[in-house]
Short mmCIF file of C-alpha atoms and ligand atoms in Angstrom, two decimals:
data_model
loop_
_atom_site.label_atom_id
_atom_site.label_comp_id
_atom_site.label_asym_id
_atom_site.label_seq_id
_atom_site.Cartn_x
_atom_site.Cartn_y
_atom_site.Cartn_z
CA UNK A 1 40.92 10.36 12.64
CA UNK A 2 39.40 7.81 15.06
CA UNK A 3 40.41 4.15 15.31
CA UNK A 4 37.27 3.05 13.47
CA UNK A 5 38.26 5.18 10.54
CA UNK A 6 42.04 5.07 9.87
CA UNK A 7 43.56 7.80 7.70
CA UNK A 8 45.05 5.20 5.30
CA UNK A 9 41.52 3.96 4.58
CA UNK A 10 40.36 7.49 3.91
CA UNK A 11 43.29 8.17 1.59
CA UNK A 12 42.57 4.99 -0.40
CA UNK A 13 38.92 6.00 -0.74
CA UNK A 14 39.89 9.47 -1.90
CA UNK A 15 42.12 7.95 -4.59
CA UNK A 16 39.23 5.77 -5.70
CA UNK A 17 36.38 8.29 -5.68
CA UNK A 18 38.03 11.69 -5.81
CA UNK A 19 37.20 14.48 -3.35
CA UNK A 20 33.80 15.21 -4.92
CA UNK A 21 32.40 11.72 -4.25
CA UNK A 22 33.86 11.23 -0.80
CA UNK A 23 32.11 13.54 1.66
CA UNK A 24 33.92 14.38 4.91
CA UNK A 25 32.75 17.82 5.95
CA UNK A 26 30.26 17.99 8.82
CA UNK A 27 27.75 20.08 6.87
CA UNK A 28 27.77 17.49 4.03
CA UNK A 29 27.57 14.54 6.42
CA UNK A 30 24.52 15.98 8.16
CA UNK A 31 22.28 15.15 5.16
CA UNK A 32 23.12 11.47 5.72
CA UNK A 33 22.67 11.51 9.49
CA UNK A 34 18.92 10.93 9.62
CA UNK A 35 16.13 8.82 8.16
CA UNK A 36 12.40 8.87 8.94
CA UNK A 37 12.89 7.76 12.54
CA UNK A 38 13.75 10.48 15.04
CA UNK A 39 17.40 9.33 15.33
CA UNK A 40 20.39 11.44 14.29
CA UNK A 41 23.76 9.71 13.77
CA UNK A 42 26.59 11.49 12.02
CA UNK A 43 28.65 9.13 9.79
CA UNK A 44 32.45 9.47 9.62
CA UNK A 45 32.29 9.85 5.81
CA UNK A 46 29.96 9.23 2.88
CA UNK A 47 30.93 7.48 -0.39
CA UNK A 48 28.96 8.13 -3.57
CA UNK A 49 29.92 5.31 -5.96
CA UNK A 50 28.86 5.39 -9.60
CA UNK A 51 30.01 1.91 -10.68
CA UNK A 52 29.99 -1.53 -9.11
CA UNK A 53 33.79 -1.80 -9.42
CA UNK A 54 34.00 1.08 -6.93
CA UNK A 55 31.65 -0.69 -4.52
CA UNK A 56 33.80 -3.83 -4.75
CA UNK A 57 36.94 -1.84 -3.89
CA UNK A 58 35.19 -0.03 -1.00
CA UNK A 59 34.10 -3.35 0.50
CA UNK A 60 37.61 -4.77 0.04
CA UNK A 61 39.15 -1.79 1.85
CA UNK A 62 36.50 -1.81 4.58
CA UNK A 63 37.27 -5.43 5.42
CA UNK A 64 41.01 -4.74 5.44
CA UNK A 65 40.68 -1.76 7.79
CA UNK A 66 37.67 -3.17 9.71
CA UNK A 67 35.55 -0.09 9.04
CA UNK A 68 31.75 -0.27 9.59
CA UNK A 69 29.79 0.08 6.34
CA UNK A 70 26.22 1.36 6.14
CA UNK A 71 24.46 1.08 2.76
CA UNK A 72 21.90 3.82 2.07
CA UNK A 73 19.25 4.41 -0.57
CA UNK A 74 17.01 7.44 -0.07
CA UNK A 75 17.09 7.32 3.74
CA UNK A 76 13.29 7.00 4.14
CA UNK A 77 13.47 4.02 6.55
CA UNK A 78 11.49 4.49 9.76
CA UNK A 79 13.81 2.38 11.92
CA UNK A 80 17.32 3.87 11.86
CA UNK A 81 18.55 1.12 9.51
CA UNK A 82 20.51 3.40 7.09
CA UNK A 83 22.32 5.26 9.89
CA UNK A 84 25.92 4.92 11.08
CA UNK A 85 25.23 4.24 14.76
CA UNK A 86 28.85 4.25 15.87
CA UNK A 87 30.44 6.13 13.00
CA UNK A 88 31.65 4.43 9.84
CA UNK A 89 31.23 4.86 6.12
CA UNK A 90 27.81 5.38 4.57
CA UNK A 91 27.66 4.15 0.95
CA UNK A 92 24.87 6.08 -0.71
CA UNK A 93 23.54 4.60 -3.95
CA UNK A 94 21.84 7.70 -5.34
CA UNK A 95 24.30 7.83 -8.28
CA UNK A 96 23.83 4.18 -9.23
CA UNK A 97 20.37 4.75 -10.65
CA UNK A 98 20.37 3.19 -14.12
CA UNK A 99 17.73 0.88 -15.54
CA UNK A 100 20.09 -1.59 -17.18
CA UNK A 101 17.74 -3.88 -19.08
CA UNK A 102 14.05 -4.40 -19.75
CA UNK A 103 13.16 -7.68 -21.41
CA UNK A 104 9.51 -7.63 -22.43
CA UNK A 105 9.50 -11.25 -23.53
CA UNK A 106 10.89 -12.52 -20.22
CA UNK A 107 8.96 -9.84 -18.27
CA UNK A 108 12.02 -8.86 -16.24
CA UNK A 109 13.84 -5.65 -15.53
CA UNK A 110 17.45 -5.34 -14.30
CA UNK A 111 18.27 -2.21 -12.32
CA UNK A 112 20.93 -0.59 -10.21
CA UNK A 113 19.96 -0.16 -6.53
CA UNK A 114 19.54 3.63 -6.61
CA UNK A 115 16.64 3.62 -9.10
CA UNK A 116 13.58 5.19 -7.47
CA UNK A 117 10.55 2.93 -7.31
CA UNK A 118 8.41 5.72 -8.85
CA UNK A 119 10.84 6.18 -11.74
CA UNK A 120 10.75 2.46 -12.47
CA UNK A 121 6.93 2.54 -12.48
CA UNK A 122 6.97 5.48 -14.93
CA UNK A 123 9.47 3.72 -17.20
CA UNK A 124 7.47 0.48 -17.28
CA UNK A 125 4.15 2.27 -17.87
CA UNK A 126 5.41 3.40 -21.29
CA UNK A 127 5.52 -0.28 -22.29
CA UNK A 128 2.21 -1.19 -20.58
CA UNK A 129 4.04 -2.97 -17.73
CA UNK A 130 3.92 -2.66 -13.98
CA UNK A 131 6.10 -3.26 -10.89
CA UNK A 132 3.42 -3.66 -8.17
CA UNK A 133 5.21 -3.15 -4.79
CA UNK A 134 4.16 0.35 -3.78
CA UNK A 135 5.33 1.58 -0.38
CA UNK A 136 3.61 4.92 0.25
CA UNK A 137 7.14 6.35 -0.14
CA UNK A 138 7.41 4.93 -3.69
CA UNK A 139 7.98 8.31 -5.34
CA UNK A 140 11.16 8.90 -3.30
CA UNK A 141 12.46 5.53 -2.04
CA UNK A 142 14.94 3.35 -3.96
CA UNK A 143 14.60 -0.20 -5.24
CA UNK A 144 17.78 -1.10 -3.29
CA UNK A 145 16.19 0.18 -0.08
CA UNK A 146 12.89 -1.52 -0.93
CA UNK A 147 14.62 -4.87 -1.44
CA UNK A 148 16.74 -4.46 1.70
CA UNK A 149 13.64 -3.72 3.81
CA UNK A 150 11.30 -6.12 1.98
CA UNK A 151 8.96 -3.18 1.42
CA UNK A 152 5.22 -3.65 1.08
CA UNK A 153 2.40 -1.26 0.36
CA UNK A 154 -1.33 -0.92 -0.22
CA UNK A 155 -1.28 -3.28 -3.22
CA UNK A 156 0.13 -6.12 -1.09
CA UNK A 157 -3.34 -7.66 -0.72
CA UNK A 158 -3.61 -8.63 -4.39
CA UNK A 159 -0.03 -8.44 -5.64
CA UNK A 160 2.18 -9.35 -2.67
CA UNK A 161 5.27 -7.43 -1.59
CA UNK A 162 8.86 -6.91 -2.78
CA UNK A 163 9.81 -10.51 -1.88
CA UNK A 164 7.43 -11.78 -4.58
CA UNK A 165 9.24 -9.86 -7.36
CA UNK A 166 12.98 -10.22 -6.72
CA UNK A 167 14.38 -12.91 -9.01
CA UNK A 168 18.13 -12.42 -8.63
CA UNK A 169 20.67 -10.15 -7.01
CA UNK A 170 24.27 -9.17 -7.48
CA UNK A 171 25.69 -8.67 -4.00
CA UNK A 172 29.10 -7.42 -2.90
CA UNK A 173 30.28 -9.03 0.35
CA UNK A 174 32.77 -7.65 2.87
CA UNK A 175 36.23 -8.23 1.36
CA UNK A 176 34.92 -7.40 -2.13
CA UNK A 177 33.72 -10.83 -3.30
CA UNK A 178 30.78 -10.66 -5.72
CA UNK A 179 27.91 -13.07 -5.15
CA UNK A 180 25.25 -13.67 -7.82
CA UNK A 181 22.26 -15.16 -6.05
CA UNK A 182 20.44 -16.79 -8.92
CA UNK A 183 19.60 -16.93 -12.58
CA UNK A 184 16.87 -14.51 -13.69
CA UNK A 185 14.46 -17.33 -14.40
CA UNK A 186 11.02 -17.45 -12.82
CA UNK A 187 11.90 -20.71 -11.08
CA UNK A 188 15.08 -22.06 -9.49
CA UNK A 189 15.63 -24.54 -6.65
CA UNK A 190 19.36 -25.11 -6.90
CA UNK A 191 19.83 -25.80 -3.85
CA UNK A 192 19.05 -22.96 -1.34
CA UNK A 193 17.30 -19.68 -2.19
CA UNK A 194 19.91 -17.06 -1.32
CA UNK A 195 17.91 -14.32 -3.06
CA UNK A 196 15.12 -14.63 -0.46
CA UNK A 197 17.65 -14.46 2.36
CA UNK A 198 18.83 -11.05 1.16
CA UNK A 199 15.33 -9.60 0.75
CA UNK A 200 14.66 -7.78 4.01
CA UNK A 201 18.27 -8.16 5.24
CA UNK A 202 18.58 -4.38 5.88
CA UNK A 203 22.14 -4.09 4.61
CA UNK A 204 23.49 -6.53 7.20
CA UNK A 205 24.54 -9.38 4.88
CA UNK A 206 25.79 -7.73 1.69
CA UNK A 207 25.48 -4.71 -0.56
CA UNK A 208 23.33 -4.93 -3.72
CA UNK A 209 24.79 -3.61 -6.95
CA UNK A 210 22.21 -5.10 -9.35
CA UNK A 211 18.65 -6.29 -8.89
CA UNK A 212 16.54 -8.36 -11.29
CA UNK A 213 12.80 -7.93 -10.83
CA UNK A 214 9.75 -9.64 -12.24
CA UNK A 215 7.22 -7.27 -13.81
CA UNK A 216 3.63 -7.82 -14.94
CA UNK A 217 1.25 -6.21 -17.44
CA UNK A 218 -0.31 -2.99 -16.20
CA UNK A 219 -3.98 -3.43 -15.22
CA UNK A 220 -6.07 -1.41 -17.70
CA UNK A 221 -8.39 0.28 -15.26
CA UNK A 222 -8.88 0.89 -11.58
CA UNK A 223 -11.90 1.88 -9.53
CA UNK A 224 -11.63 3.33 -6.03
CA UNK A 225 -14.32 3.22 -3.35
CA UNK A 226 -13.89 5.29 -0.20
CA UNK A 227 -16.51 4.56 2.45
CA UNK A 228 -17.32 6.28 5.76
CA UNK A 229 -18.29 4.31 8.87
CA UNK A 230 -19.99 5.28 12.10
CA UNK A 231 -18.81 2.12 13.85
CA UNK A 232 -15.01 2.35 13.81
CA UNK A 233 -14.40 -1.37 13.39
CA UNK A 234 -16.93 -1.82 10.55
CA UNK A 235 -14.31 -1.58 7.72
CA UNK A 236 -12.46 -4.54 9.25
CA UNK A 237 -15.66 -6.62 9.10
CA UNK A 238 -16.25 -5.49 5.53
CA UNK A 239 -12.79 -6.61 4.40
CA UNK A 240 -13.50 -10.09 5.81
CA UNK A 241 -16.92 -10.19 4.07
CA UNK A 242 -15.46 -9.10 0.73
CA UNK A 243 -12.71 -11.70 0.87
CA UNK A 244 -15.36 -14.31 1.74
CA UNK A 245 -17.14 -13.34 -1.46
CA UNK A 246 -13.92 -14.46 -3.24
CA UNK A 247 -13.16 -10.91 -4.35
CA UNK A 248 -9.55 -9.74 -4.09
CA UNK A 249 -9.34 -5.95 -4.20
CA UNK A 250 -5.94 -4.50 -5.14
CA UNK A 251 -5.97 -2.50 -1.88
CA UNK A 252 -8.00 -2.36 1.33
CA UNK A 253 -6.75 0.51 3.49
CA UNK A 254 -8.18 1.40 6.88
CA UNK A 255 -8.11 4.80 8.58
CA UNK A 256 -9.19 4.91 12.24
CA UNK A 257 -10.82 7.70 14.21
CA UNK A 258 -7.63 9.13 15.80
CA UNK A 259 -6.00 9.39 12.36
CA UNK A 260 -9.13 11.12 11.04
CA UNK A 261 -8.80 13.58 13.93
CA UNK A 262 -5.16 14.28 12.92
CA UNK A 263 -6.08 14.73 9.25
CA UNK A 264 -9.01 17.05 10.08
CA UNK A 265 -6.93 19.15 12.50
CA UNK A 266 -4.02 19.55 10.11
CA UNK A 267 -6.17 20.32 7.06
CA UNK A 268 -8.80 22.45 8.88
CA UNK A 269 -11.44 19.97 7.68
CA UNK A 270 -11.37 16.69 5.80
CA UNK A 271 -12.09 17.17 2.06
CA UNK A 272 -14.42 14.16 2.00
CA UNK A 273 -17.81 13.30 3.54
CA UNK A 274 -18.16 16.88 4.78
CA UNK A 275 -21.22 17.33 7.09
CA UNK A 276 -21.21 13.63 7.92
CA UNK A 277 -20.43 11.99 11.23
CA UNK A 278 -18.09 9.06 10.89
CA UNK A 279 -15.29 7.46 12.85
CA UNK A 280 -13.38 5.46 10.23
CA UNK A 281 -12.73 5.22 6.49
CA UNK A 282 -12.08 2.32 4.15
CA UNK A 283 -10.23 2.68 0.84
CA UNK A 284 -11.08 -0.21 -1.45
CA UNK A 285 -9.48 -0.27 -4.88
CA UNK A 286 -10.36 -2.72 -7.64
CA UNK A 287 -8.30 -3.13 -10.77
CA UNK A 288 -8.44 -5.19 -13.93
CA UNK A 289 -10.44 -4.85 -17.08
CA UNK A 290 -13.65 -5.50 -18.99
CA UNK A 291 -16.62 -7.43 -17.73
CA UNK A 292 -14.94 -8.95 -14.70
CA UNK A 293 -14.04 -5.54 -13.27
CA UNK A 294 -17.52 -4.23 -14.05
CA UNK A 295 -19.07 -7.20 -12.22
CA UNK A 296 -16.86 -6.62 -9.17
CA UNK A 297 -17.79 -2.93 -9.15
CA UNK A 298 -21.52 -3.71 -9.19
CA UNK A 299 -21.04 -6.27 -6.42
CA UNK A 300 -19.33 -3.74 -4.12
CA UNK A 301 -21.89 -1.01 -4.90
CA UNK A 302 -24.75 -3.35 -4.09
CA UNK A 303 -23.04 -4.59 -0.95
CA UNK A 304 -22.50 -1.05 0.37
CA UNK A 305 -26.04 0.06 -0.55
CA UNK A 306 -27.58 -2.99 1.18
CA UNK A 307 -25.65 -2.14 4.36
CA UNK A 308 -26.60 1.56 4.10
CA UNK A 309 -22.92 2.61 3.97
CA UNK A 310 -22.01 6.06 2.57
CA UNK A 311 -19.36 5.86 -0.12
CA UNK A 312 -17.68 7.79 -2.88
CA UNK A 313 -16.60 6.08 -6.07
CA UNK A 314 -13.88 7.30 -8.46
CA UNK A 315 -13.15 5.84 -11.89
CA UNK A 316 -11.25 8.72 -13.43
CA UNK A 317 -7.46 8.57 -12.78
CA UNK A 318 -7.22 12.15 -11.45
CA UNK A 319 -10.22 11.68 -9.11
CA UNK A 320 -8.65 8.45 -7.86
CA UNK A 321 -5.32 10.19 -7.20
CA UNK A 322 -7.06 13.08 -5.38
CA UNK A 323 -8.70 10.62 -3.00
CA UNK A 324 -5.43 8.73 -2.43
CA UNK A 325 -3.75 12.06 -1.65
CA UNK A 326 -5.71 12.16 1.64
CA UNK A 327 -4.28 8.74 2.57
CA UNK A 328 -0.77 9.80 1.54
CA UNK A 329 -0.79 12.89 3.78
CA UNK A 330 -1.45 10.90 6.94
CA UNK A 331 2.20 10.64 7.95
CA UNK A 332 2.99 14.42 7.99
CA UNK A 333 -0.44 15.20 9.54
CA UNK A 334 0.24 13.21 12.69
CA UNK A 335 2.50 15.96 14.07
CA UNK A 336 -0.59 17.90 15.18
CA UNK A 337 -1.23 15.24 17.86
CA UNK A 338 2.30 15.05 19.28
CA UNK A 339 5.81 16.23 18.46
CA UNK A 340 7.29 12.73 18.76
CA UNK A 341 6.05 9.33 17.75
CA UNK A 342 6.69 5.62 17.87
CA UNK A 343 5.73 4.28 14.45
CA UNK A 344 5.02 0.56 14.59
CA UNK A 345 4.10 -1.57 11.59
CA UNK A 346 2.59 -4.64 13.12
CA UNK A 347 0.70 -7.48 11.45
CA UNK A 348 -1.87 -9.81 12.95
CA UNK A 349 -3.93 -12.53 11.28
CA UNK A 350 -6.89 -10.70 9.72
CA UNK A 351 -9.34 -12.40 12.08
CA UNK A 352 -7.67 -10.62 15.04
CA UNK A 353 -7.58 -7.09 13.61
CA UNK A 354 -10.68 -6.04 15.54
CA UNK A 355 -9.24 -7.35 18.81
CA UNK A 356 -6.08 -5.33 18.23
CA UNK A 357 -8.05 -2.19 17.42
CA UNK A 358 -10.13 -2.53 20.62
CA UNK A 359 -6.97 -3.08 22.66
CA UNK A 360 -5.40 0.04 21.13
CA UNK A 361 -8.48 2.13 21.93
CA UNK A 362 -8.31 0.92 25.53
CA UNK A 363 -4.59 1.79 25.78
CA UNK A 364 -5.34 5.22 24.34
CA UNK A 365 -7.98 5.84 27.01
CA UNK A 366 -6.00 4.37 29.92
CA UNK A 367 -2.75 6.27 29.14
CA UNK A 368 -4.21 9.50 27.75
CA UNK A 369 -2.09 9.39 24.58
CA UNK A 370 -3.20 9.62 20.96
CA UNK A 371 -2.71 6.32 19.11
CA UNK A 372 -3.33 6.31 15.37
CA UNK A 373 -4.00 3.03 13.64
CA UNK A 374 -4.15 3.01 9.87
CA UNK A 375 -2.77 1.12 6.90
CA UNK A 376 -2.90 -2.05 4.90
CA UNK A 377 -5.71 -3.78 6.78
CA UNK A 378 -6.29 -6.09 3.83
CA UNK A 379 -3.00 -7.76 4.85
CA UNK A 380 -3.66 -7.47 8.60
CA UNK A 381 -0.94 -4.77 8.63
CA UNK A 382 -1.64 -1.78 10.88
CA UNK A 383 0.63 1.25 11.15
CA UNK A 384 0.24 2.00 14.85
CA UNK A 385 1.60 5.47 15.64
CA UNK A 386 1.87 6.47 19.30
CA UNK A 387 2.07 10.28 19.54
CA UNK A 388 3.70 12.02 22.49
CA UNK A 389 5.72 14.97 23.71
CA UNK A 390 8.93 14.83 25.77
CA UNK A 391 7.03 15.00 29.09
CA UNK A 392 5.02 11.83 28.42
CA UNK A 393 7.76 9.76 26.75
CA UNK A 394 7.78 7.21 29.63
CA UNK A 395 4.07 6.52 29.11
CA UNK A 396 4.61 6.19 25.35
CA UNK A 397 7.35 3.59 25.94
CA UNK A 398 4.95 1.55 28.12
CA UNK A 399 2.15 1.84 25.55
CA UNK A 400 4.48 0.69 22.79
CA UNK A 401 5.52 -2.37 24.82
CA UNK A 402 1.86 -3.18 25.47
CA UNK A 403 0.99 -2.92 21.77
CA UNK A 404 3.88 -5.21 20.73
CA UNK A 405 3.05 -7.76 23.46
CA UNK A 406 -0.57 -7.80 22.38
CA UNK A 407 0.45 -8.32 18.72
CA UNK A 408 2.62 -11.30 19.63
CA UNK A 409 -0.16 -12.76 21.79
CA UNK A 410 -2.47 -12.47 18.79
CA UNK A 411 -0.01 -14.61 16.74
CA UNK A 412 1.25 -11.56 14.86
CA UNK A 413 4.60 -10.00 14.07
CA UNK A 414 6.24 -6.75 15.23
CA UNK A 415 7.19 -5.73 11.67
CA UNK A 416 5.45 -6.49 8.41
CA UNK A 417 7.39 -4.23 6.05
CA UNK A 418 9.40 -1.40 7.65
CA UNK A 419 11.99 -3.73 9.17
CA UNK A 420 13.73 -3.91 12.53
CA UNK A 421 16.59 -1.45 12.05
CA UNK A 422 18.02 -0.03 15.24
CA UNK A 423 14.88 0.92 17.08
CA UNK A 424 13.13 -2.48 17.20
CA UNK A 425 16.18 -4.65 17.83
CA UNK A 426 15.35 -4.91 21.52
CA UNK A 427 12.01 -6.57 20.75
CA UNK A 428 13.20 -9.27 18.34
CA UNK A 429 13.64 -11.81 21.12
CA UNK A 430 10.03 -11.23 22.21
CA UNK A 431 8.95 -12.76 18.92
CA UNK A 432 11.69 -15.23 17.96
CA UNK A 433 12.92 -18.31 19.85
CA UNK A 434 16.56 -18.51 21.08
CA UNK A 435 17.16 -21.15 18.38
CA UNK A 436 15.92 -18.85 15.62
CA UNK A 437 18.16 -16.05 16.87
CA UNK A 438 21.18 -18.37 17.18
CA UNK A 439 20.74 -19.55 13.56
CA UNK A 440 20.39 -15.95 12.33
CA UNK A 441 23.58 -14.91 14.17
CA UNK A 442 25.44 -17.80 12.52
CA UNK A 443 24.10 -16.78 9.10
CA UNK A 444 25.28 -13.22 9.65
CA UNK A 445 28.78 -14.55 10.44
CA UNK A 446 28.86 -16.57 7.21
CA UNK A 447 28.41 -13.44 5.10
CA UNK A 448 30.06 -10.89 7.37
CA UNK A 449 32.59 -12.63 9.67
CA UNK A 450 34.06 -9.34 11.01
CA UNK A 451 30.65 -7.79 11.67
CA UNK A 452 31.35 -4.65 9.63
CA UNK A 453 28.06 -4.53 7.68
CA UNK A 454 25.44 -2.31 9.25
CA UNK A 455 26.37 -3.13 12.85
CA UNK A 456 23.81 -2.32 15.58
CA UNK A 457 21.00 -3.14 13.15
CA UNK A 458 18.47 -5.98 12.93
CA UNK A 459 19.85 -8.82 15.09
CA UNK A 460 19.90 -8.40 18.90
CA UNK A 461 23.28 -8.62 20.69
C1 FAD B 1 6.05 8.76 4.19
C2 FAD B 1 6.60 7.35 4.25
C3 FAD B 1 5.77 6.30 3.90
C4 FAD B 1 6.26 4.98 3.93
N1 FAD B 1 5.43 3.97 3.57
C5 FAD B 1 5.90 2.70 3.52
C6 FAD B 1 5.05 1.63 3.09
O1 FAD B 1 3.88 1.81 2.73
N2 FAD B 1 5.59 0.39 3.07
C7 FAD B 1 6.88 0.15 3.42
O2 FAD B 1 7.32 -1.00 3.35
N3 FAD B 1 7.69 1.14 3.86
C8 FAD B 1 7.24 2.41 3.92
N4 FAD B 1 8.07 3.42 4.35
C9 FAD B 1 9.43 3.10 4.83
C10 FAD B 1 10.55 3.23 3.74
O3 FAD B 1 10.17 4.12 2.71
C11 FAD B 1 10.88 1.88 3.15
O4 FAD B 1 11.47 1.07 4.15
C12 FAD B 1 11.84 1.91 1.94
O5 FAD B 1 11.94 0.61 1.41
C13 FAD B 1 13.25 2.45 2.25
O6 FAD B 1 13.90 2.73 1.02
P1 FAD B 1 15.11 3.76 0.96
O7 FAD B 1 15.59 3.84 -0.43
O8 FAD B 1 14.72 5.03 1.57
O9 FAD B 1 16.18 3.00 1.83
P2 FAD B 1 17.01 3.53 3.10
O10 FAD B 1 16.08 4.08 4.12
O11 FAD B 1 18.11 4.38 2.67
O12 FAD B 1 17.62 2.16 3.64
C14 FAD B 1 16.79 1.15 4.15
C15 FAD B 1 17.62 -0.11 4.38
O13 FAD B 1 18.11 -0.58 3.14
C16 FAD B 1 19.52 -0.79 3.19
N5 FAD B 1 20.02 -0.56 1.83
C17 FAD B 1 19.81 0.51 1.03
N6 FAD B 1 20.42 0.34 -0.15
C18 FAD B 1 21.04 -0.87 -0.11
C19 FAD B 1 21.84 -1.60 -1.01
N7 FAD B 1 22.17 -1.17 -2.23
N8 FAD B 1 22.33 -2.80 -0.61
C20 FAD B 1 22.04 -3.30 0.61
N9 FAD B 1 21.27 -2.64 1.50
C21 FAD B 1 20.78 -1.45 1.15
C22 FAD B 1 19.99 0.20 4.24
O14 FAD B 1 21.22 -0.18 4.81
C23 FAD B 1 18.85 0.12 5.23
O15 FAD B 1 19.05 -0.99 6.07
C24 FAD B 1 7.60 4.74 4.35
C25 FAD B 1 8.43 5.81 4.71
C26 FAD B 1 7.93 7.10 4.65
C27 FAD B 1 8.85 8.23 5.02
#
């Protein structure tokens, strides 16, 4: 047993969880050694708690023995944030997946961290309610992971992201103290907002055992427009125009020409706008009900017809889902353009999206690498994926640096929703001032004085 993982600690954990819920064998640990980045890090052991009392005891023991702790939901992060970078104990929350309370009158739901976002959506739908944050991974990522990364998704444009729905948290701190961050009321200013501090903290400040979320009534109907564009940047202009018309679509998703190439190559041909020449797509979804929705639909139809833009419209739920399926398969399709990738999730003010796209096209040409640029353009949030093979990794590193520099020059941010994790830590000081970083380091020490919570993640050394 190595120094980071004393045998007394292991014994105490075994007494607490039993052999079945404390994984130690290499073949079991392997399943917890990766996420959606390309990193592989084998943890020393994995704990599978079922009750918060067990989490409290684990955190108490971890502090005593100074063992690194890495909380984990479904392991879909793209940044290496749920990985044990220098060994340590992974606490996986897959067995703490109960919906504890739904209060229709207060419009809140209280859940354990391992509840899948998709399961929560299904549960609420039965009551005509809705939890809007919808990372494209919603079917298989957990609420705990979503809160810890501050996850966003296509619906961010109209409904905001995870941060807009978390009302209160129950957090276990190193040493086993339990912190409740707020009442479950819609408002509270007594005195600092600790809940907000934990949203997006990537498991570096505390471990969530309960989460209280705001929910809203489910919109009655949605209408999806998918349009094809000869000029690649046209969708970005259209988003601006539509927002100027005071319309707020639920989603405005952009797909650029390199992503279309990846989709077409991996599928043989794209199952939309066959026999048409186009270099980008725009997904525009409206939701709501009655006359207002009808009016918005007519407005978009007229707008597209006046501009001579080809579009498909879907009002039936299964047609809508079939069209979204194309968008959802982007991530696995990108492999056809390169075995490896850097997946950035940058945000720039909407007015600079075109500038960023042009810059990316220039980098693609200058360096001879495929760069896909797709995502939540309604929020100014592009998923920039640089595809490469081992022999051109050096070029990909340079391209990545250029993209991030450009984003910061355009008053943007290097991560809108996926987080910093391990792989973007080196770029944090490009965006933040030394004072900001100093304050964040002090905050980390307040919650985690021994530095045992998710070390090597988020804050630069
Ligand atoms: C195909 C695909 C599409 C995606 N699309 C999106 C998207 O549209 N928007 C988006 O925002 N992200 C997206 N992601 C990234 C990822 O799904 C999100 O970051 C998600 O929120 C991670 O949830 P998870 O349950 O997998 O958490 P994990 O990956 O297991 O963990 C993520 C972070 O949460 C921490 N954590 C987990 N549980 C707890 C807990 N109980 N207490 C404290 N910390 C905890 C971990 O330590 C880690 O830092 C996508 C990923 C994939 C693979």
